XYZ file of C-alpha atoms in Angstrom:
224
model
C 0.000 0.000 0.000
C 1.937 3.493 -1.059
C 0.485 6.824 0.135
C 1.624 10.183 0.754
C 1.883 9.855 4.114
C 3.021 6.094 4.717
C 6.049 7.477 1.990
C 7.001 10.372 4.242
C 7.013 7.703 7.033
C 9.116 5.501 5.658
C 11.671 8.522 4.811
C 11.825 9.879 8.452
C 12.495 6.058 9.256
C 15.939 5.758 7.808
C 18.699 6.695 9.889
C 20.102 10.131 8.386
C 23.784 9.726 8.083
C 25.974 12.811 9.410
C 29.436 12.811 8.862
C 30.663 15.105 10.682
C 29.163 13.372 13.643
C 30.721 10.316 13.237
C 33.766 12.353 13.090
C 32.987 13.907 16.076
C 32.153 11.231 18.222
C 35.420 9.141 16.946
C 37.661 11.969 17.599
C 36.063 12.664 20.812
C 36.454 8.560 21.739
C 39.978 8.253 20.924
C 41.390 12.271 21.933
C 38.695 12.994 24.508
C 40.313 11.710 27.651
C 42.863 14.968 26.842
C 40.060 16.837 28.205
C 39.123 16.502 31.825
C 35.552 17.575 30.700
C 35.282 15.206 27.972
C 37.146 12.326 29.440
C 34.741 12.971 32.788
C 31.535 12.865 30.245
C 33.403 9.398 28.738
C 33.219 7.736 31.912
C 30.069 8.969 33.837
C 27.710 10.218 30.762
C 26.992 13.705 29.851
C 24.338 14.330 31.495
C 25.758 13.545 34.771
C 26.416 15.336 38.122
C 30.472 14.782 37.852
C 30.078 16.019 33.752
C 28.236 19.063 35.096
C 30.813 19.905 37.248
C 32.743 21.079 34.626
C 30.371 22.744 32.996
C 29.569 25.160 35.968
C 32.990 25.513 36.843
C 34.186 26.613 33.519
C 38.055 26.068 33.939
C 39.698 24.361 30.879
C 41.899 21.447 32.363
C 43.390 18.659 30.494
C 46.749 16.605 30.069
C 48.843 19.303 28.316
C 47.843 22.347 26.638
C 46.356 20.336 23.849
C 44.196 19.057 26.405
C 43.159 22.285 27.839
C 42.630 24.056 24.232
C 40.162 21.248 23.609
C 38.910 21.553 27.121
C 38.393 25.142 26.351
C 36.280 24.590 22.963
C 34.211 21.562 24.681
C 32.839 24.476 27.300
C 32.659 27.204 24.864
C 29.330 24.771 23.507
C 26.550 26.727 23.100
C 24.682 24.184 24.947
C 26.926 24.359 27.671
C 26.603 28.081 27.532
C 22.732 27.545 27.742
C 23.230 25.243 30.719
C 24.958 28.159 32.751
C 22.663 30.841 31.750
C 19.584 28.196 32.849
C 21.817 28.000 36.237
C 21.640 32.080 37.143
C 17.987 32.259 35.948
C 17.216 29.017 38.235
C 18.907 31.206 41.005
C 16.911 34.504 40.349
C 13.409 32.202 40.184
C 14.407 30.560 43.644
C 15.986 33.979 45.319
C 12.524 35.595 44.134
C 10.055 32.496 45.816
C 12.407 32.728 48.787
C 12.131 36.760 49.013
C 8.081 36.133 48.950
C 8.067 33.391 51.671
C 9.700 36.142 53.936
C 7.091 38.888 52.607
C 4.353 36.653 53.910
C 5.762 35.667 56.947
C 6.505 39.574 57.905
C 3.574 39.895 60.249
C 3.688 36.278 61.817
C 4.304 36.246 64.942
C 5.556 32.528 64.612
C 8.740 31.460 63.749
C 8.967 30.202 59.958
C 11.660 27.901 57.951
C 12.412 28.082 54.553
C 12.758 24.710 53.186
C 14.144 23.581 49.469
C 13.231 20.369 47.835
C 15.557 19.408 45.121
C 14.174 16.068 43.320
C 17.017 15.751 41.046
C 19.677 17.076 42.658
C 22.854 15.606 40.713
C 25.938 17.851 42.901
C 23.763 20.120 43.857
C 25.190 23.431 42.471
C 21.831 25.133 42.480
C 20.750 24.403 46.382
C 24.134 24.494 47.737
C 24.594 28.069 46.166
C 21.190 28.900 48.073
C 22.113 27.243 51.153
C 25.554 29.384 50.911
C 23.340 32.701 50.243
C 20.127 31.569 52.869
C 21.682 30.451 56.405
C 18.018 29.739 57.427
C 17.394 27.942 54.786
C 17.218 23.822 54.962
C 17.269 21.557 51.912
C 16.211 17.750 51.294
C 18.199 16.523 48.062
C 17.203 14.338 46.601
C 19.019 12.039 43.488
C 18.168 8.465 42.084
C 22.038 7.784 41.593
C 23.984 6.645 45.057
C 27.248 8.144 44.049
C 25.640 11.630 43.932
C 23.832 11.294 47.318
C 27.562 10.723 48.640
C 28.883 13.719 46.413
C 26.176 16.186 48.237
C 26.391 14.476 51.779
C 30.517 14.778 51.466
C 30.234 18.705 50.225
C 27.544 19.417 52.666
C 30.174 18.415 55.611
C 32.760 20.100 53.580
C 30.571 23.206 53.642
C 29.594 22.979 57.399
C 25.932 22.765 56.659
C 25.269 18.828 57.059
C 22.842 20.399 59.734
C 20.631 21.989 57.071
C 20.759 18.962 54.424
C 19.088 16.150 54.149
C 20.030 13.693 51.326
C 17.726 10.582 50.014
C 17.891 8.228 47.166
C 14.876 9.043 45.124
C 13.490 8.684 41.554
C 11.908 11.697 40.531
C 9.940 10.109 37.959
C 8.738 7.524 40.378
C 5.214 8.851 41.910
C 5.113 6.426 44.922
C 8.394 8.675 45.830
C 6.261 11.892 47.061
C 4.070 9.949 49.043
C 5.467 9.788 52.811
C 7.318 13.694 52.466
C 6.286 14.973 55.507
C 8.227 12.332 57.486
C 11.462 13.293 58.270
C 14.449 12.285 60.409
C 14.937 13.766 63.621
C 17.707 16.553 62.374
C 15.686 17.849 59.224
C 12.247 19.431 60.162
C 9.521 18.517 57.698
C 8.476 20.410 54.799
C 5.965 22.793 55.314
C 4.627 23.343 52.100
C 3.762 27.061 52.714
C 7.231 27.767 53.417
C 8.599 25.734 50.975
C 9.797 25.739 47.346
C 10.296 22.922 45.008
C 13.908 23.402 43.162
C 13.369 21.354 39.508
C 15.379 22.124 36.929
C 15.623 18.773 35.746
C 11.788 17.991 36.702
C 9.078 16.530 33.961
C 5.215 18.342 34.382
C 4.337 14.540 35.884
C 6.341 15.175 38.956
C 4.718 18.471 39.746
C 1.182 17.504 38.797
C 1.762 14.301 41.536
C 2.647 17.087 44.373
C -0.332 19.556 43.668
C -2.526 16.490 43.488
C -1.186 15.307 47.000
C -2.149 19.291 47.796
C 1.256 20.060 48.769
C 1.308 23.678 48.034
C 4.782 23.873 46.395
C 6.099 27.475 45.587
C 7.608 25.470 42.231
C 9.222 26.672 39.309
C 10.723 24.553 36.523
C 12.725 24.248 33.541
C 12.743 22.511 30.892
């Protein structure tokens, strides 16, 4: 049976052929462990807390100036550029919810705590940066990976703040994890939602539909 449609179908499913990334992904197989960023992305993905590292940081390191000058062109990606411009408007969105929890709580005569939920933490650049800036503020991280739940308990004690984080293995595509948030160990208060915001950046709509149908009251914000 031929058609218009089942033709452009059977187009869009052949695998376009790009040379120049084949090139790309040779040269960066074979030269990329040069580059501290690339070799870092090599071993623990991309996408991953220890890759991001890099990014944020933005200091071209390799084995030899080589390595740095490709270090240096790896970062210089404009979607790596993206990344840390999604970074300082991720800040301004939280710094803003944050500001407004205080507004609101002006004329309480009650204490109030600012609490962060992060439910894809990776290292944690965004909350730690808040925690830094907010020394009232407390935090539950969360990651599904155990090696980054180790990176953010290790710089929270590194930072002096381990009193102010707490850290869980999580999925945040995994509904069933939102269900029990308001328990809480003894050295992390529990979230109250009206003083809390939900930190996302990584976040699908899913996730945030599950807390607002729990009626958690999230001050959220996301990015996709």
């Amino acid at each position: 049976m031929n058609s218009a449609s089942k033709d452009k179908v059977d187009r869009l499913a052949i695998k376009p052929f790009n040379p120049s990334f084949a090139i790309t992904r040779f040269a960066m197989q074979k030269f990329g462990h040069v580059s501290d960023a690339i070799a870092t992305g090599l071993e623990h993905g991309f996408d991953s807390g220890h890759s991001l590292d890099h990014v944020y940081y933005n200091q071209p390191s390799g084995q030899n100036k080589f390595g740095q000058a490709v270090d240096k062109f790896y970062l210089s990606n404009i979607g790596w550029q993206g990344i840390r411009i999604r970074r300082e408007h991720i800040l301004e969105l939280a710094r803003e919810a944050l500001a407004d929890i205080e507004d609101k709580n002006q004329s309480s005569t009650k204490p109030y705590q600012p609490k962060l939920l992060d439910i894809a933490s990776g290292h944690g650049f965004y909350a730690f940066d808040l925690l830094i800036e907010f020394t009232n503020l407390h935090a539950e991280l969360r990651d599904y990976e155990q090696h980054n739940i180790q990176a953010l308990q290790a710089k929270a004690e590194q930072l002096e703040i381990a009193d102010r984080v707490l850290t869980c293995q999580k999925d945040a595509f995994d509904p069933a994890s939102y269900s029990n948030m308001q328990k809480r160990s003894a050295n992390a208060k529990s979230l109250d939602d009206k003083n809390s915001i939900l930190l996302s950046p990584l976040a699908c709509l899913n996730c945030f539909l599950t807390i607002h149908y729990q009626r958690q009251h999230w001050q959220a914000f996301m990015t996709v």
